CSV table of C-alpha atoms in Angstrom, one decimal:
chain,number,residue,atom,x,y,z
A,206,MET,CA,82.5,29.5,50.8
A,207,SER,CA,79.9,28.3,54.1
A,208,ASN,CA,76.6,27.8,53.3
A,209,PHE,CA,76.0,30.2,55.9
A,210,VAL,CA,78.1,33.1,54.5
A,211,GLN,CA,76.6,32.2,50.9
A,212,GLY,CA,72.9,32.4,52.2
A,213,LEU,CA,73.4,35.5,53.3
A,214,LYS,CA,74.4,36.8,50.3
A,215,LEU,CA,71.0,36.0,49.4
A,216,TRP,CA,69.8,37.5,51.5
A,217,PHE,CA,70.7,40.7,50.1
A,218,THR,CA,70.6,39.8,46.5
A,219,PRO,CA,67.4,37.8,45.9
A,220,ALA,CA,67.7,38.5,41.8
A,221,ARG,CA,70.3,35.8,42.7
A,222,ILE,CA,68.3,33.2,43.6
A,223,ARG,CA,66.5,33.1,40.3
A,224,GLU,CA,69.8,31.6,38.8
A,225,GLU,CA,69.2,28.1,40.9
A,226,GLY,CA,66.9,25.9,39.5
A,227,ASP,CA,63.6,26.6,37.6
A,228,THR,CA,61.4,29.0,38.8
A,229,PRO,CA,58.4,27.4,40.9
A,230,ASP,CA,54.7,28.1,40.6
A,231,TYR,CA,54.3,31.3,41.3
A,232,ARG,CA,51.6,30.6,43.9
A,233,PHE,CA,54.2,28.7,45.8
A,234,SER,CA,56.2,31.9,45.6
A,235,LEU,CA,53.8,34.1,46.7
A,236,ALA,CA,52.5,31.7,49.6
A,237,ASN,CA,56.1,32.1,50.8
A,238,GLU,CA,56.4,35.6,50.7
A,239,ARG,CA,52.7,35.6,52.6
A,240,THR,CA,54.7,33.2,55.2
A,241,PHE,CA,57.6,35.9,55.2
A,242,LEU,CA,55.3,38.5,56.5
A,243,ALA,CA,53.4,36.9,58.6
A,244,TRP,CA,56.9,36.2,60.3
A,245,LEU,CA,57.6,40.3,60.3
A,246,ARG,CA,54.3,40.7,61.5
A,247,THR,CA,55.1,38.7,64.5
A,248,ALA,CA,58.3,40.5,64.9
A,249,LEU,CA,56.7,43.6,65.0
A,250,ALA,CA,54.2,41.9,67.9
A,251,LEU,CA,57.5,40.7,69.7
A,252,ILE,CA,59.0,44.1,69.7
A,253,GLY,CA,56.1,46.0,70.3
A,254,GLY,CA,55.7,44.4,73.7
A,255,GLY,CA,58.5,44.5,74.7
A,256,PHE,CA,58.6,47.9,74.1
A,257,ALA,CA,55.3,48.2,76.1
A,258,VAL,CA,56.4,45.9,79.2
A,259,ASP,CA,59.2,49.0,79.1
A,260,GLN,CA,57.1,51.8,78.9
A,261,PHE,CA,54.0,50.7,80.6
A,262,LEU,CA,54.8,49.0,83.6
A,263,PRO,CA,56.9,51.3,85.2
A,264,ASP,CA,55.3,50.3,88.7
A,265,LEU,CA,57.9,46.5,87.8
A,266,ARG,CA,60.7,45.4,89.6
A,267,TRP,CA,63.3,46.8,87.3
A,268,GLY,CA,65.1,43.1,87.4
A,269,TRP,CA,61.2,41.7,86.3
A,270,ARG,CA,60.5,44.4,83.4
A,271,ILE,CA,63.8,45.3,82.4
A,272,GLY,CA,64.1,40.6,81.4
A,273,LEU,CA,60.9,40.5,80.0
A,274,ALA,CA,61.5,43.8,78.0
A,275,LEU,CA,64.8,42.1,76.9
A,276,ALA,CA,63.4,38.4,76.0
A,277,LEU,CA,60.3,40.5,74.0
A,278,LEU,CA,63.2,42.9,72.4
A,279,ALA,CA,65.5,39.7,71.4
A,280,ALA,CA,62.7,37.2,70.1
A,281,GLY,CA,61.8,39.5,67.9
A,282,VAL,CA,65.1,40.6,66.6
A,283,LEU,CA,65.4,36.8,66.2
A,284,CYS,CA,62.0,36.1,64.7
A,285,SER,CA,62.5,39.4,61.6
A,286,LEU,CA,66.1,37.6,61.2
A,287,ARG,CA,64.8,34.0,60.8
A,288,ALA,CA,62.2,35.5,58.7
A,289,VAL,CA,64.2,36.7,55.7
A,290,ASN,CA,66.6,33.6,56.3
A,291,HIS,CA,63.8,31.2,55.6
A,292,TRP,CA,62.5,33.0,52.3
A,293,VAL,CA,65.5,32.9,51.4
A,294,ARG,CA,65.9,29.3,51.7
A,295,CYS,CA,62.4,28.0,50.9
A,296,GLU,CA,62.7,29.9,47.8
A,297,ARG,CA,66.1,28.1,47.0
A,298,ALA,CA,64.7,24.9,48.1
A,299,MET,CA,61.3,25.3,45.5
A,300,ARG,CA,64.0,26.0,42.5
A,301,ARG,CA,66.0,23.4,43.4
A,302,GLY,CA,63.0,20.8,43.5
A,303,GLU,CA,64.1,19.7,47.1
A,304,ASP,CA,61.9,19.3,50.0
A,305,LEU,CA,61.3,22.7,52.0
A,306,PRO,CA,63.6,22.7,55.0
A,307,ALA,CA,62.9,22.4,58.4
A,308,GLY,CA,63.8,24.1,61.3
A,309,ARG,CA,63.5,24.3,65.5
A,310,PHE,CA,62.8,28.0,65.5
A,311,PRO,CA,59.0,27.9,65.7
A,312,THR,CA,59.7,25.4,68.8
A,313,VAL,CA,62.1,27.7,70.1
A,314,LEU,CA,60.3,31.0,69.8
A,315,SER,CA,57.3,29.3,70.9
A,316,LEU,CA,58.5,28.7,74.8
A,317,VAL,CA,60.4,31.8,75.1
A,318,VAL,CA,56.4,33.0,74.9
A,319,ALA,CA,55.5,30.8,77.3
A,320,VAL,CA,58.5,31.5,78.9
A,321,VAL,CA,57.5,35.6,79.1
A,322,ALA,CA,53.9,34.6,79.6
A,323,LEU,CA,54.5,32.5,82.8
A,324,ALA,CA,56.4,35.5,84.3
A,325,MET,CA,53.6,37.9,83.1
A,326,VAL,CA,51.8,35.2,85.3
A,327,VAL,CA,53.8,35.4,88.2
A,328,VAL,CA,53.9,38.9,88.0
A,329,VAL,CA,50.4,39.5,87.9
A,330,LEU,CA,49.4,36.8,90.9
A,331,PHE,CA,51.5,38.0,93.1
A,332,GLY,CA,51.7,41.6,92.5
A,333,TRP,CA,54.1,44.5,90.2
A,334,GLU,CA,56.4,45.1,93.4
A,335,GLY,CA,57.7,41.8,93.9
């Protein structure tokens, strides 16, 4: 079974993580959980931002409005999926005594948010109706 499918199953059966390795210091597990919740808050903010762009900027050209809203909504979806995946990977690594996993997602998310912010700067400078 591939690591991806095995990791995906752990999303829905987190008690199985306890079958691996030793129980880490609870402070580390709780810190992992706080990080998970921070990623979820970020996801909710992105989803709310995407919804706000779509609903509260009706004068913005359709292409700009939909593009910006979809970029924020997609980033929110990816961020929420990444949150649970990262939580599982970190918990497994801590139980196994391995290094914590490193990923490129924070960089990708930062780039998406930066692109959306630049697009919003263009919209603000040149007006809503292009």
